[in-house]
């Protein structure tokens, strides 16, 4: 508890700084790029709760993200729900899916679990494609509400996403430092030993899949208002699966800082590459960085930092 | 028999076509030092896997402290007080030695949020305090065994099942572990010892049950066991 | 809309498609099923095979399948090299699972992008005498475009089956993931065995790619359509059972074909994956696991 | 094997162990579990590399150092091991297991003869050639493990704990089979075993190993049987 | 320990943001007129995005050779949108706020135009849309103009010629099968087709969709054949266009009229490899090397230049589909800038709305929702194709224009089976 309050304080300060930044309108592009990077901070952090802490690799990130986004689309279309409702609802629906895959862990471990989540993503995408109400395969245009704070909707979304990122990171940090996080680490190291030491492994796994699903859904919920056009291919893009995995790997998976570093670094690189290199080389960089990191720095940047510090 | 702390009745376990345990019954009294021996592959480890909840049983009942625990998941049994150590140490490799103890302390022992002091106390008692901040990968064999025991102790057991805690250790180290186990027993913890090192089992146990090929073949005090022809046959062969 | 004639046609088309799926999945059946290496980049190697067939076909008019066979040694070497890197970077350090997966994810990306840098993103096709021709047998139409890949796929399955069951290397490959130390006691070097197996798996991708481009146009990102199918077939077939792979591939092919004929094709893929999910939840060992 | 020290990581299991096995002998390595029998066997097979001492093979005056060789190379010299716990390939059939036994190049030519010999020596295996090894009973598995080792046409057969997990009646059958095979194939046998009475039935001589040290060397079976130390070592009396 | 870690994180993040800001080129108050856009250079639509980019580059070179616009050279600033709509908002904000472009055009395709609309509306930009279907129906934004000649009723534009031609035949075909991929464009085309079926009083006997990753199309084609339709309307993307056509030949599907909205058949690589299999297919198109189009001033020069540069750019070697329109799109914008003598977005938009432009695709006049005032989606039929040489496709006669009448260059061979002989 002694450490939670200062962390909360830091979080509030970050959000306030974001709001200040939003009112200043330094350079609108930064909000757009920043939104995407922050969205990846949420995604990477959420993935890491299950994948990094608990050791269960989820390939189905796009399914959760898209579920958040499409829940929002549905609510916008049906009842014109306000953004906070979208975020909470998107999170809850995705959390339900998370709970579902949590029960898969009863029988499936390792690669089998990952493949099952991949299959899940395909099934869900097909459902959305065939659901005309949310646009089906044609996609759907979403019109933003008028009169947002800060005069520009994306600037507003940026601050919202900043808030969500802070919440996600605080949640991840809280889990990491609570008995839950330690229990997850124990079951990642050795599930049998953890169970025998009194760790309620099933309950922890269900908790992790649910909260991870919730945060992934939360990351997807504002997406319709950001792009204003949602279609299955981009909502279920493989990029989310790759980045959700790659960012924590690059940063380091055992601590909440890792996904944040990874998301900021890789996310920024991608944003920069998009507007500078403008070709396939852009994607090539992501691939090469990924391979280089897993081969040369298996513990991620945090591991590198630790190693360097250890040496000094 | 109802005064037993742990009672196993008619326990049967199959692996495919292989009958690993056949109608095994044992009863362990509170505070007892209980030995479980048998040649390699006789089913000792399978038996304790069933008792600790790592394996589901195919038949029979397990009662602990007057309560039927046959269907309970392993972590619930641990919380009730049945704690085991593993034959091949299974430490939590990403955590320090101290944090390894934290897991059972906050999950099994009563009262969450135990601080490092409890863990440190256990480590001191077992002689691992100096290594508290190392990762398990940096431990020697004996230290690894001690960690395994220390972690089990941190779960505050009523019944400690020590599965071959001494395999591969030197004479002096075996004595070291024995001393620890005696001390725990003196504190009121019931102990089941599974061991190949006869010298240790014979010295430690008040009562011994012998398994052979998944069946219970003998029970008695160490003296009785040594003189039992069936046991000699099981060990020395015909 | 139902008719026995349609049913017969749908089943035959499904079986033919299944034969092709088997060809595509054999490599991963070997690498993932038998070696336990989650080589998620396998479909990218298949696409590489397709481009090899395309290049030889458009430049010299070579038959795609012959090209596929001719290129197997090259792919074998490529596979052996990739495995050695994988072994040196992950397996030897005992940290293969998660990071290995990410490694192959990266390889997938790199190969896909390299192909589109080299060949662009236009759909590529090949020409061969049997494309677009078909014959009819007792009211059931058979297209050569699917018959040929199916025959080749079944032949590949048979060849792999014989290789695994009848040769020393083959048997060692089947044993290597079960007990490496025991394999050493038989006098075989597990790393060498795995290198061979990985090489063979990638070599199979060369031929599978040739079949793929015979059936349908290819762009570098076509590989993504196959990731799910390949792993689904391998898991459904029971991890490393070569016969099981063929049967699972045919089941998947027939389901897709029946769905497309009778219930509306848009659900066919989802049904296949639904079956995979159900299989995983009920019987993770797959349908034909030993 | 001379003055061998060996162990795993920081733990030293063997302390200055020296043993020798002469051509045509059956030597028993006795002791209860955890005393280093298996480690010693693993040292010979190159599965554990000794920290000190030497392990060598001497035939017709040529001497081959085994300490720096890989397991595969040692197998190819004609040494076969029936490992502890049998280590069969459970998802392969009986016949596939046997054929894998003949992997070493020198044995491939004799594969038909050896297979026929195996089926003749263990008729139960012939009937179950297509069955998966993992689905057989313990006794059958042990038979298969022995047969598999013989498929490599070894000159020297190492057997590690053949009695583990077997009912007494099966143990004596396996042990008897080993003797029979040894005579028919003119093998040299080194057998690590805790079942004292069974092992001494077929051994020409033996060593007792306690806590990683050779405590007693019996130059004949009789000498071993009559020694009172045995009981002490075994039952801790 | 933890504080230090957090500190590292914050430092890193700050560094990165600063680096980002530093790397972003600072806009110089310079001479050139900057035209900005995102374009699909990778991903699903890049096969069209890249040729479109080449066409725009040719226009830029042409303009600059003549001294630029308003006496200032034209400079292109473009980024790869990866065919991913979620990159679009970021790209255009970058273009507008960091690169300070003066003019924007959209990327290629409906999905990539949609995310641009709110930005354009917010900043009151004039937007030229490149091949978007009905993008503006929801927004009704007056300063949006779209170059695909879909006309005032975009949804039915793909199919109208097809059904019109069918209706003119004698005896009039009665039954229709429609099928398409689960993707944006084919689904829109199907919606239009359904409306037209109603309008022409036809009977639907088959109406299904399939996932784009389908491998085997013969079961679908066989199911269609079982319903024995007079008309088969297919709305598909390149791989499934090829798959459907091959399957139709293998199964022997021979309705009276076959084709419709099959994207990809007009791509040169597809045409050369499909060869005579194309014969008889009636398909939508936008451009064909037939006399009515070749007669338009400027087109021959453009195609010569395009074909000369195509190989190096790694794009479609003939460029008969999208490139002329991409060029026309920037032509319109350029002419409007010249006419209004400035870069005032509103003035440019007003001018475009009011004027008829002469472009290399003919006269262009915009109407409702920024679409062409009058639709001009062609129906062509592939005829007399033999072998796989590319040269036969260069000139007239192989892709005969049947609809609309003012561009007609030949007659429909009817029924489909007759064209196969």
XYZ file of C-alpha atoms in Angstrom, chain D residues 50-220:
171
model
C 33.942 -37.194 -15.384
C 35.746 -34.347 -13.660
C 38.787 -36.478 -13.113
C 40.033 -39.937 -13.907
C 39.758 -41.919 -17.081
C 37.427 -44.330 -18.759
C 38.829 -46.469 -21.510
C 38.204 -49.469 -23.650
C 41.035 -51.859 -24.462
C 40.674 -54.407 -27.175
C 43.465 -56.366 -28.834
C 46.031 -54.033 -27.362
C 44.501 -50.815 -28.733
C 43.260 -48.454 -26.163
C 40.395 -46.078 -26.771
C 39.795 -43.204 -24.417
C 36.066 -42.764 -23.793
C 36.110 -39.678 -21.630
C 35.949 -37.106 -24.402
C 33.626 -38.981 -26.678
C 29.972 -38.380 -27.317
C 27.413 -41.011 -26.457
C 26.846 -41.715 -30.136
C 30.516 -42.447 -30.698
C 30.675 -44.732 -27.708
C 27.654 -46.642 -28.959
C 29.304 -47.021 -32.333
C 32.273 -48.697 -30.606
C 29.988 -51.572 -29.702
C 28.874 -50.643 -26.222
C 25.148 -50.772 -25.589
C 23.184 -49.720 -22.552
C 19.864 -50.925 -21.243
C 19.049 -47.726 -19.407
C 17.388 -47.354 -16.065
C 13.662 -46.881 -16.465
C 13.975 -48.602 -19.841
C 13.706 -45.353 -21.822
C 11.738 -46.883 -24.650
C 10.109 -44.698 -27.270
C 6.584 -45.077 -25.955
C 4.800 -43.831 -29.049
C 6.675 -46.121 -31.411
C 5.790 -49.726 -32.033
C 7.792 -52.628 -30.653
C 9.364 -53.272 -34.008
C 10.200 -49.623 -34.575
C 11.910 -49.562 -31.197
C 13.916 -52.629 -32.127
C 14.899 -51.250 -35.516
C 16.075 -48.026 -33.919
C 18.349 -50.168 -31.791
C 20.169 -51.090 -34.970
C 20.873 -47.476 -35.868
C 24.642 -47.746 -35.529
C 26.211 -48.325 -38.916
C 28.022 -51.522 -38.013
C 24.784 -53.157 -36.929
C 22.734 -52.371 -39.987
C 24.045 -55.280 -42.010
C 22.972 -57.762 -39.361
C 19.591 -56.239 -38.875
C 17.557 -59.201 -40.102
C 19.543 -61.731 -38.088
C 19.362 -59.607 -34.993
C 15.648 -59.018 -35.351
C 15.033 -62.711 -35.787
C 17.208 -63.400 -32.773
C 15.295 -60.872 -30.696
C 11.949 -62.357 -31.579
C 13.219 -65.834 -30.961
C 14.722 -64.879 -27.613
C 11.620 -62.933 -26.586
C 8.667 -64.619 -28.267
C 6.258 -62.270 -26.523
C 7.660 -59.399 -28.591
C 6.966 -61.123 -31.873
C 3.290 -61.283 -31.057
C 3.245 -57.596 -30.197
C 5.499 -56.201 -32.875
C 2.926 -53.618 -33.983
C 1.865 -52.614 -30.493
C 3.029 -49.291 -29.067
C 5.847 -49.779 -26.610
C 4.230 -47.475 -24.068
C 1.150 -49.652 -23.799
C 2.992 -52.794 -22.713
C 3.423 -54.059 -19.183
C 6.587 -53.356 -17.234
C 8.053 -56.797 -17.742
C 7.498 -56.724 -21.465
C 8.965 -53.268 -21.647
C 12.092 -54.446 -19.869
C 12.401 -57.348 -22.289
C 12.049 -54.935 -25.168
C 14.693 -52.650 -23.714
C 17.145 -55.547 -23.501
C 16.261 -56.734 -26.986
C 16.658 -53.221 -28.344
C 20.137 -52.928 -26.877
C 21.111 -56.200 -28.491
C 19.995 -54.966 -31.882
C 23.166 -52.894 -32.107
C 25.299 -56.075 -32.055
C 27.230 -54.919 -29.012
C 30.315 -56.497 -27.585
C 29.741 -54.947 -24.226
C 26.295 -54.716 -22.670
C 25.629 -52.368 -19.789
C 22.446 -52.927 -17.843
C 21.204 -50.322 -15.409
C 18.664 -51.453 -12.827
C 16.731 -54.004 -14.828
C 14.565 -54.885 -11.819
C 13.022 -51.453 -11.293
C 9.266 -51.520 -11.110
C 8.964 -55.230 -11.800
C 7.229 -57.894 -9.754
C 9.715 -60.348 -8.168
C 8.831 -63.149 -10.512
C 9.537 -60.938 -13.510
C 12.785 -59.770 -12.045
C 14.159 -63.258 -11.897
C 12.965 -63.894 -15.416
C 14.684 -60.806 -16.766
C 17.886 -61.613 -14.922
C 17.846 -65.166 -16.215
C 17.311 -63.854 -19.714
C 20.317 -61.607 -19.437
C 22.481 -64.549 -18.510
C 21.114 -66.603 -21.369
C 21.778 -63.845 -23.840
C 25.210 -63.201 -22.509
C 26.164 -66.764 -23.175
C 24.579 -67.004 -26.583
C 26.017 -63.720 -27.827
C 29.378 -63.934 -26.059
C 28.847 -60.604 -24.395
C 30.692 -58.804 -21.721
C 28.146 -57.573 -19.177
C 28.231 -54.907 -16.525
C 25.015 -54.780 -14.542
C 24.069 -52.159 -11.992
C 21.441 -53.595 -9.703
C 20.019 -53.140 -6.252
C 18.447 -56.584 -6.133
C 21.375 -58.313 -4.536
C 20.232 -61.903 -4.594
C 19.102 -61.810 -8.173
C 22.176 -60.057 -9.425
C 24.583 -62.387 -7.690
C 22.862 -65.344 -9.317
C 24.398 -64.530 -12.657
C 27.427 -62.411 -11.845
C 30.940 -63.749 -11.972
C 32.012 -61.138 -9.514
C 30.884 -57.765 -8.263
C 31.442 -54.418 -6.610
C 29.458 -52.830 -3.859
C 29.196 -49.094 -4.183
C 28.216 -46.945 -1.229
C 28.045 -43.158 -1.275
C 30.006 -42.957 -4.471
C 32.850 -45.163 -3.296
C 33.619 -48.787 -3.974
C 33.312 -50.260 -0.503
C 33.842 -53.848 -1.333
C 35.058 -55.898 -4.246
C 33.993 -59.515 -4.382
C 36.174 -61.615 -6.603
C 33.551 -64.304 -6.764
